[in-house]
Amino acid sequence: MVRTIERRATQRALTAAGLGGILAAGIVGISLSTPASPAAAASGSTAFGVRASNTVNLSADSGSLSNPTVSATGISTETGAGYAKASVSSLTVGGKAVGSVSASCKQGVTTVSHSGGDQDTPFFHVHFGKSGGPSATGVTVTITDKSGKVSETVRAAGVSCDKASTQPPTGEPPTSKPAPPTGRPTGVPTGAPTSKPGKHPTATTKPKTAKTPDKDATPVTPKPGHLAVTG
């Protein structure tokens, strides 16, 4: 009898919030599990995609979820040394669109971004996380009954990380270029060549011309049979 009263009270709360489809079959406390790719968590870094608990239990770290209570697409998670990231392209809880949300953590500092805004109604509450700390949940959605009792809790895009000696990936190629060499080559020859080119051949020596006898030279005495030459 008590269980029947609790079930009806939960249904009335969800119906009042416009979320009657969540328990259209009148099922309370059912646990459902969707295939999830666990994040390759490095030491000190964690990430999750979507977690739902209480009335319906669901979890997924990649791909999508399709359920009357929670549906989500574009779920992805990534972790590394000093780095974690989780994102959900679209999230719908109880038929109400929450929007997209993502959270990242680098060297112990988180950043949260989202498309929607906080919501607070008597039965439906949406609160997005804050950036700055070493851990953050992108968005937390709760459904309550008239008395304020939580019927369903959905969390999406959760991350945490520590500082690491290895720098996290930036997603961009390095912009620094290697510095050009500034030194001069040391193998420049400093000595003069040891072999000298041969000298050009000298000009041919001109033959010496015979000198004419001096005019005042002593005449040769004619020998017998020679005629003397007189001036």
PDB file of C-alpha atoms in Angstrom:
ATOM      1  CA  MET A   1       0.000   0.000   0.000  1.00  0.00           C
ATOM      2  CA  VAL A   2       2.797   2.410   0.862  1.00  0.00           C
ATOM      3  CA  ARG A   3       4.621   1.530  -2.372  1.00  0.00           C
ATOM      4  CA  THR A   4       1.469   2.309  -4.391  1.00  0.00           C
ATOM      5  CA  ILE A   5       1.103   5.697  -2.722  1.00  0.00           C
ATOM      6  CA  GLU A   6       4.766   6.604  -3.415  1.00  0.00           C
ATOM      7  CA  ARG A   7       4.425   5.551  -7.047  1.00  0.00           C
ATOM      8  CA  ARG A   8       1.308   7.680  -7.534  1.00  0.00           C
ATOM      9  CA  ALA A   9       2.917  10.665  -5.790  1.00  0.00           C
ATOM     10  CA  THR A  10       5.930  10.454  -8.097  1.00  0.00           C
ATOM     11  CA  GLN A  11       3.692  10.206 -11.161  1.00  0.00           C
ATOM     12  CA  ARG A  12       1.691  13.253 -10.057  1.00  0.00           C
ATOM     13  CA  ALA A  13       4.890  15.263  -9.599  1.00  0.00           C
ATOM     14  CA  LEU A  14       6.169  14.370 -13.032  1.00  0.00           C
ATOM     15  CA  THR A  15       2.811  15.029 -14.650  1.00  0.00           C
ATOM     16  CA  ALA A  16       2.588  18.435 -12.990  1.00  0.00           C
ATOM     17  CA  ALA A  17       6.018  19.267 -14.404  1.00  0.00           C
ATOM     18  CA  GLY A  18       4.968  18.175 -17.868  1.00  0.00           C
ATOM     19  CA  LEU A  19       7.148  15.074 -17.543  1.00  0.00           C
ATOM     20  CA  GLY A  20       4.493  12.377 -17.311  1.00  0.00           C
ATOM     21  CA  GLY A  21       6.089  10.458 -20.180  1.00  0.00           C
ATOM     22  CA  ILE A  22       8.975   9.509 -17.907  1.00  0.00           C
ATOM     23  CA  LEU A  23       6.790   7.059 -16.001  1.00  0.00           C
ATOM     24  CA  ALA A  24       4.177   6.435 -18.647  1.00  0.00           C
ATOM     25  CA  ALA A  25       4.403   2.713 -17.887  1.00  0.00           C
ATOM     26  CA  GLY A  26       4.221   3.310 -14.130  1.00  0.00           C
ATOM     27  CA  ILE A  27       7.712   1.881 -13.614  1.00  0.00           C
ATOM     28  CA  VAL A  28       9.649   3.077 -10.568  1.00  0.00           C
ATOM     29  CA  GLY A  29      13.266   2.283  -9.728  1.00  0.00           C
ATOM     30  CA  ILE A  30      14.112   0.508 -12.975  1.00  0.00           C
ATOM     31  CA  SER A  31      17.799   0.433 -13.856  1.00  0.00           C
ATOM     32  CA  LEU A  32      18.821   0.653 -17.510  1.00  0.00           C
ATOM     33  CA  SER A  33      22.353   0.568 -18.876  1.00  0.00           C
ATOM     34  CA  THR A  34      23.450   1.680 -22.326  1.00  0.00           C
ATOM     35  CA  PRO A  35      26.703   0.629 -23.973  1.00  0.00           C
ATOM     36  CA  ALA A  36      29.374   3.078 -22.829  1.00  0.00           C
ATOM     37  CA  SER A  37      32.996   3.390 -23.844  1.00  0.00           C
ATOM     38  CA  PRO A  38      34.900   4.006 -20.608  1.00  0.00           C
ATOM     39  CA  ALA A  39      37.225   6.983 -20.842  1.00  0.00           C
ATOM     40  CA  ALA A  40      40.868   6.041 -21.071  1.00  0.00           C
ATOM     41  CA  ALA A  41      41.547   7.767 -17.788  1.00  0.00           C
ATOM     42  CA  ALA A  42      45.101   8.657 -16.967  1.00  0.00           C
ATOM     43  CA  SER A  43      46.301   9.009 -13.412  1.00  0.00           C
ATOM     44  CA  GLY A  44      44.418  11.868 -11.744  1.00  0.00           C
ATOM     45  CA  SER A  45      42.132  12.604 -14.730  1.00  0.00           C
ATOM     46  CA  THR A  46      38.493  11.511 -15.135  1.00  0.00           C
ATOM     47  CA  ALA A  47      35.627  12.310 -17.494  1.00  0.00           C
ATOM     48  CA  PHE A  48      32.030  11.139 -17.947  1.00  0.00           C
ATOM     49  CA  GLY A  49      29.334  11.866 -20.513  1.00  0.00           C
ATOM     50  CA  VAL A  50      25.844  11.397 -19.011  1.00  0.00           C
ATOM     51  CA  ARG A  51      24.757   9.938 -15.668  1.00  0.00           C
ATOM     52  CA  ALA A  52      21.101   9.512 -14.622  1.00  0.00           C
ATOM     53  CA  SER A  53      20.001   8.132 -11.252  1.00  0.00           C
ATOM     54  CA  ASN A  54      17.039   7.595  -8.927  1.00  0.00           C
ATOM     55  CA  THR A  55      13.901   6.673 -10.907  1.00  0.00           C
ATOM     56  CA  VAL A  56      15.813   5.634 -14.026  1.00  0.00           C
ATOM     57  CA  ASN A  57      19.533   4.822 -13.989  1.00  0.00           C
ATOM     58  CA  LEU A  58      21.464   5.465 -17.197  1.00  0.00           C
ATOM     59  CA  SER A  59      25.085   6.086 -18.131  1.00  0.00           C
ATOM     60  CA  ALA A  60      27.033   6.734 -21.319  1.00  0.00           C
ATOM     61  CA  ASP A  61      30.489   8.109 -22.091  1.00  0.00           C
ATOM     62  CA  SER A  62      30.240   8.057 -25.876  1.00  0.00           C
ATOM     63  CA  GLY A  63      27.670   7.923 -28.653  1.00  0.00           C
ATOM     64  CA  SER A  64      24.065   8.679 -27.686  1.00  0.00           C
ATOM     65  CA  LEU A  65      21.215   7.856 -25.294  1.00  0.00           C
ATOM     66  CA  SER A  66      17.588   7.326 -26.232  1.00  0.00           C
ATOM     67  CA  ASN A  67      15.084   6.939 -23.401  1.00  0.00           C
ATOM     68  CA  PRO A  68      11.787   8.619 -22.421  1.00  0.00           C
ATOM     69  CA  THR A  69      13.506  10.030 -19.355  1.00  0.00           C
ATOM     70  CA  VAL A  70      16.875  11.124 -20.800  1.00  0.00           C
ATOM     71  CA  SER A  71      18.028  11.414 -24.367  1.00  0.00           C
ATOM     72  CA  ALA A  72      21.375  12.764 -25.522  1.00  0.00           C
ATOM     73  CA  THR A  73      23.479  12.859 -28.672  1.00  0.00           C
ATOM     74  CA  GLY A  74      27.104  13.620 -29.432  1.00  0.00           C
ATOM     75  CA  ILE A  75      28.457  12.236 -26.166  1.00  0.00           C
ATOM     76  CA  SER A  76      32.260  12.111 -26.040  1.00  0.00           C
ATOM     77  CA  THR A  77      34.961  11.908 -23.371  1.00  0.00           C
ATOM     78  CA  GLU A  78      38.748  12.178 -23.423  1.00  0.00           C
ATOM     79  CA  THR A  79      41.442  12.038 -20.751  1.00  0.00           C
ATOM     80  CA  GLY A  80      45.202  12.321 -20.509  1.00  0.00           C
ATOM     81  CA  ALA A  81      47.936  13.360 -18.099  1.00  0.00           C
ATOM     82  CA  GLY A  82      46.721  16.647 -16.601  1.00  0.00           C
ATOM     83  CA  TYR A  83      43.873  16.783 -19.102  1.00  0.00           C
ATOM     84  CA  ALA A  84      40.196  15.764 -19.370  1.00  0.00           C
ATOM     85  CA  LYS A  85      37.309  16.712 -21.630  1.00  0.00           C
ATOM     86  CA  ALA A  86      33.612  15.747 -21.902  1.00  0.00           C
ATOM     87  CA  SER A  87      30.907  17.085 -24.177  1.00  0.00           C
ATOM     88  CA  VAL A  88      27.252  16.468 -25.060  1.00  0.00           C
ATOM     89  CA  SER A  89      25.875  17.987 -28.257  1.00  0.00           C
ATOM     90  CA  SER A  90      22.246  17.921 -27.103  1.00  0.00           C
ATOM     91  CA  LEU A  91      20.561  16.879 -23.870  1.00  0.00           C
ATOM     92  CA  THR A  92      16.845  16.396 -23.220  1.00  0.00           C
ATOM     93  CA  VAL A  93      15.415  15.467 -19.821  1.00  0.00           C
ATOM     94  CA  GLY A  94      11.750  14.525 -19.413  1.00  0.00           C
ATOM     95  CA  GLY A  95      10.982  15.895 -22.866  1.00  0.00           C
ATOM     96  CA  LYS A  96      12.496  19.313 -22.067  1.00  0.00           C
ATOM     97  CA  ALA A  97      15.531  20.498 -24.012  1.00  0.00           C
ATOM     98  CA  VAL A  98      18.519  21.474 -21.894  1.00  0.00           C
ATOM     99  CA  GLY A  99      20.904  22.281 -24.757  1.00  0.00           C
ATOM    100  CA  SER A 100      24.551  21.480 -25.373  1.00  0.00           C
ATOM    101  CA  VAL A 101      27.242  21.407 -22.722  1.00  0.00           C
ATOM    102  CA  SER A 102      30.957  20.739 -22.544  1.00  0.00           C
ATOM    103  CA  ALA A 103      33.614  20.820 -19.853  1.00  0.00           C
ATOM    104  CA  SER A 104      37.390  20.563 -20.030  1.00  0.00           C
ATOM    105  CA  CYS A 105      40.179  20.460 -17.482  1.00  0.00           C
ATOM    106  CA  LYS A 106      43.818  21.395 -18.084  1.00  0.00           C
ATOM    107  CA  GLN A 107      46.470  21.290 -15.400  1.00  0.00           C
ATOM    108  CA  GLY A 108      43.908  21.401 -12.578  1.00  0.00           C
ATOM    109  CA  VAL A 109      41.738  24.215 -14.022  1.00  0.00           C
ATOM    110  CA  THR A 110      38.275  23.559 -15.499  1.00  0.00           C
ATOM    111  CA  THR A 111      36.311  25.403 -18.174  1.00  0.00           C
ATOM    112  CA  VAL A 112      32.555  24.933 -18.698  1.00  0.00           C
ATOM    113  CA  SER A 113      30.583  26.111 -21.738  1.00  0.00           C
ATOM    114  CA  HIS A 114      26.914  25.599 -22.640  1.00  0.00           C
ATOM    115  CA  SER A 115      24.159  26.856 -24.917  1.00  0.00           C
ATOM    116  CA  GLY A 116      21.220  26.932 -22.508  1.00  0.00           C
ATOM    117  CA  GLY A 117      20.622  28.665 -19.208  1.00  0.00           C
ATOM    118  CA  ASP A 118      19.646  27.801 -15.644  1.00  0.00           C
ATOM    119  CA  GLN A 119      15.991  26.922 -15.013  1.00  0.00           C
ATOM    120  CA  ASP A 120      14.047  26.741 -11.761  1.00  0.00           C
ATOM    121  CA  THR A 121      10.424  25.683 -11.713  1.00  0.00           C
ATOM    122  CA  PRO A 122       8.516  23.882  -8.916  1.00  0.00           C
ATOM    123  CA  PHE A 123       9.422  20.490 -10.410  1.00  0.00           C
ATOM    124  CA  PHE A 124      12.253  21.030 -12.927  1.00  0.00           C
ATOM    125  CA  HIS A 125      15.670  22.466 -12.077  1.00  0.00           C
ATOM    126  CA  VAL A 126      18.641  23.030 -14.387  1.00  0.00           C
ATOM    127  CA  HIS A 127      21.967  24.301 -13.032  1.00  0.00           C
ATOM    128  CA  PHE A 128      25.111  24.621 -15.124  1.00  0.00           C
ATOM    129  CA  GLY A 129      28.539  24.197 -13.578  1.00  0.00           C
ATOM    130  CA  LYS A 130      31.169  26.863 -12.965  1.00  0.00           C
ATOM    131  CA  SER A 131      34.676  27.098 -14.361  1.00  0.00           C
ATOM    132  CA  GLY A 132      37.878  27.378 -12.375  1.00  0.00           C
ATOM    133  CA  GLY A 133      38.277  24.458  -9.960  1.00  0.00           C
ATOM    134  CA  PRO A 134      40.030  21.106 -10.467  1.00  0.00           C
ATOM    135  CA  SER A 135      36.664  19.387 -11.144  1.00  0.00           C
ATOM    136  CA  ALA A 136      33.321  20.411 -12.631  1.00  0.00           C
ATOM    137  CA  THR A 137      30.016  19.002 -13.855  1.00  0.00           C
ATOM    138  CA  GLY A 138      28.768  20.739 -16.968  1.00  0.00           C
ATOM    139  CA  VAL A 139      25.081  20.584 -15.992  1.00  0.00           C
ATOM    140  CA  THR A 140      22.918  19.012 -13.301  1.00  0.00           C
ATOM    141  CA  VAL A 141      19.182  18.515 -13.892  1.00  0.00           C
ATOM    142  CA  THR A 142      16.842  17.434 -11.081  1.00  0.00           C
ATOM    143  CA  ILE A 143      13.144  16.573 -11.116  1.00  0.00           C
ATOM    144  CA  THR A 144      11.271  16.901  -7.822  1.00  0.00           C
ATOM    145  CA  ASP A 145       7.795  16.202  -6.581  1.00  0.00           C
ATOM    146  CA  LYS A 146       5.446  18.642  -4.857  1.00  0.00           C
ATOM    147  CA  SER A 147       7.136  18.110  -1.516  1.00  0.00           C
ATOM    148  CA  GLY A 148      10.562  18.796  -2.996  1.00  0.00           C
ATOM    149  CA  LYS A 149      11.718  15.196  -3.003  1.00  0.00           C
ATOM    150  CA  VAL A 150      14.089  14.413  -5.888  1.00  0.00           C
ATOM    151  CA  SER A 151      12.637  11.899  -8.347  1.00  0.00           C
ATOM    152  CA  GLU A 152      15.394  11.997 -10.959  1.00  0.00           C
ATOM    153  CA  THR A 153      18.900  13.443 -11.225  1.00  0.00           C
ATOM    154  CA  VAL A 154      20.787  13.826 -14.484  1.00  0.00           C
ATOM    155  CA  ARG A 155      24.387  15.015 -14.713  1.00  0.00           C
ATOM    156  CA  ALA A 156      26.260  15.616 -17.955  1.00  0.00           C
ATOM    157  CA  ALA A 157      29.831  16.484 -19.029  1.00  0.00           C
ATOM    158  CA  GLY A 158      31.821  15.915 -15.863  1.00  0.00           C
ATOM    159  CA  VAL A 159      35.623  16.281 -15.671  1.00  0.00           C
ATOM    160  CA  SER A 160      38.450  16.411 -13.154  1.00  0.00           C
ATOM    161  CA  CYS A 161      42.243  16.549 -13.454  1.00  0.00           C
ATOM    162  CA  ASP A 162      45.443  17.277 -11.575  1.00  0.00           C
ATOM    163  CA  LYS A 163      48.559  19.128 -12.579  1.00  0.00           C
ATOM    164  CA  ALA A 164      50.997  16.978 -14.482  1.00  0.00           C
ATOM    165  CA  SER A 165      54.573  17.412 -15.648  1.00  0.00           C
ATOM    166  CA  THR A 166      53.494  16.462 -19.172  1.00  0.00           C
ATOM    167  CA  GLN A 167      51.686  19.311 -20.900  1.00  0.00           C
ATOM    168  CA  PRO A 168      48.126  18.471 -22.048  1.00  0.00           C
ATOM    169  CA  PRO A 169      47.312  18.500 -25.791  1.00  0.00           C
ATOM    170  CA  THR A 170      46.239  21.815 -27.259  1.00  0.00           C
ATOM    171  CA  GLY A 171      44.634  20.552 -30.443  1.00  0.00           C
ATOM    172  CA  GLU A 172      46.782  22.871 -32.542  1.00  0.00           C
ATOM    173  CA  PRO A 173      50.096  22.248 -34.286  1.00  0.00           C
ATOM    174  CA  PRO A 174      53.130  23.923 -32.719  1.00  0.00           C
ATOM    175  CA  THR A 175      53.704  27.448 -33.983  1.00  0.00           C
ATOM    176  CA  SER A 176      57.344  27.816 -33.002  1.00  0.00           C
ATOM    177  CA  LYS A 177      59.917  27.392 -35.744  1.00  0.00           C
ATOM    178  CA  PRO A 178      63.440  26.113 -35.185  1.00  0.00           C
ATOM    179  CA  ALA A 179      65.936  28.943 -34.884  1.00  0.00           C
ATOM    180  CA  PRO A 180      68.248  29.259 -37.881  1.00  0.00           C
ATOM    181  CA  PRO A 181      71.934  28.466 -37.252  1.00  0.00           C
ATOM    182  CA  THR A 182      73.937  31.515 -36.226  1.00  0.00           C
ATOM    183  CA  GLY A 183      77.503  30.135 -36.210  1.00  0.00           C
ATOM    184  CA  ARG A 184      79.760  30.189 -39.214  1.00  0.00           C
ATOM    185  CA  PRO A 185      81.200  27.015 -40.635  1.00  0.00           C
ATOM    186  CA  THR A 186      84.497  26.094 -39.035  1.00  0.00           C
ATOM    187  CA  GLY A 187      85.940  24.218 -42.013  1.00  0.00           C
ATOM    188  CA  VAL A 188      86.921  27.286 -44.049  1.00  0.00           C
ATOM    189  CA  PRO A 189      90.530  26.864 -45.294  1.00  0.00           C
ATOM    190  CA  THR A 190      92.873  29.502 -43.873  1.00  0.00           C
ATOM    191  CA  GLY A 191      96.284  28.587 -45.396  1.00  0.00           C
ATOM    192  CA  ALA A 192      97.556  29.538 -48.858  1.00  0.00           C
ATOM    193  CA  PRO A 193      97.701  26.801 -51.469  1.00  0.00           C
ATOM    194  CA  THR A 194     100.953  24.839 -51.328  1.00  0.00           C
ATOM    195  CA  SER A 195     101.336  24.374 -55.087  1.00  0.00           C
ATOM    196  CA  LYS A 196     102.152  27.425 -57.199  1.00  0.00           C
ATOM    197  CA  PRO A 197     101.368  27.678 -60.848  1.00  0.00           C
ATOM    198  CA  GLY A 198     104.348  27.403 -63.147  1.00  0.00           C
ATOM    199  CA  LYS A 199     105.933  30.552 -64.573  1.00  0.00           C
ATOM    200  CA  HIS A 200     105.110  31.625 -68.060  1.00  0.00           C
ATOM    201  CA  PRO A 201     107.847  30.679 -70.549  1.00  0.00           C
ATOM    202  CA  THR A 202     110.269  33.515 -71.187  1.00  0.00           C
ATOM    203  CA  ALA A 203     110.610  35.048 -74.604  1.00  0.00           C
ATOM    204  CA  THR A 204     113.175  33.475 -76.955  1.00  0.00           C
ATOM    205  CA  THR A 205     116.571  35.177 -76.627  1.00  0.00           C
ATOM    206  CA  LYS A 206     117.350  37.213 -79.703  1.00  0.00           C
ATOM    207  CA  PRO A 207     120.663  36.349 -81.472  1.00  0.00           C
ATOM    208  CA  LYS A 208     123.394  38.822 -80.855  1.00  0.00           C
ATOM    209  CA  THR A 209     124.503  40.830 -83.908  1.00  0.00           C
ATOM    210  CA  ALA A 210     128.181  40.892 -84.811  1.00  0.00           C
ATOM    211  CA  LYS A 211     129.968  44.115 -84.018  1.00  0.00           C
ATOM    212  CA  THR A 212     131.535  46.013 -86.909  1.00  0.00           C
ATOM    213  CA  PRO A 213     135.262  46.552 -86.627  1.00  0.00           C
ATOM    214  CA  ASP A 214     136.336  49.869 -85.360  1.00  0.00           C
ATOM    215  CA  LYS A 215     137.452  52.328 -87.978  1.00  0.00           C
ATOM    216  CA  ASP A 216     140.704  52.947 -86.236  1.00  0.00           C
ATOM    217  CA  ALA A 217     141.624  49.290 -86.124  1.00  0.00           C
ATOM    218  CA  THR A 218     145.151  48.453 -87.348  1.00  0.00           C
ATOM    219  CA  PRO A 219     145.084  47.187 -90.953  1.00  0.00           C
ATOM    220  CA  VAL A 220     146.213  43.649 -91.495  1.00  0.00           C
ATOM    221  CA  THR A 221     149.525  43.333 -93.337  1.00  0.00           C
ATOM    222  CA  PRO A 222     148.896  41.659 -96.699  1.00  0.00           C
ATOM    223  CA  LYS A 223     150.534  38.392 -97.193  1.00  0.00           C
ATOM    224  CA  PRO A 224     152.470  37.517-100.354  1.00  0.00           C
ATOM    225  CA  GLY A 225     150.138  37.243-103.301  1.00  0.00           C
ATOM    226  CA  HIS A 226     147.542  39.628-101.766  1.00  0.00           C
ATOM    227  CA  LEU A 227     147.123  43.109-103.007  1.00  0.00           C
ATOM    228  CA  ALA A 228     147.209  45.820-100.512  1.00  0.00           C
ATOM    229  CA  VAL A 229     144.111  47.913-100.299  1.00  0.00           C
ATOM    230  CA  THR A 230     144.744  51.576-100.065  1.00  0.00           C
ATOM    231  CA  GLY A 231     142.391  54.323 -99.190  1.00  0.00           C
TER     232      GLY A 231
END
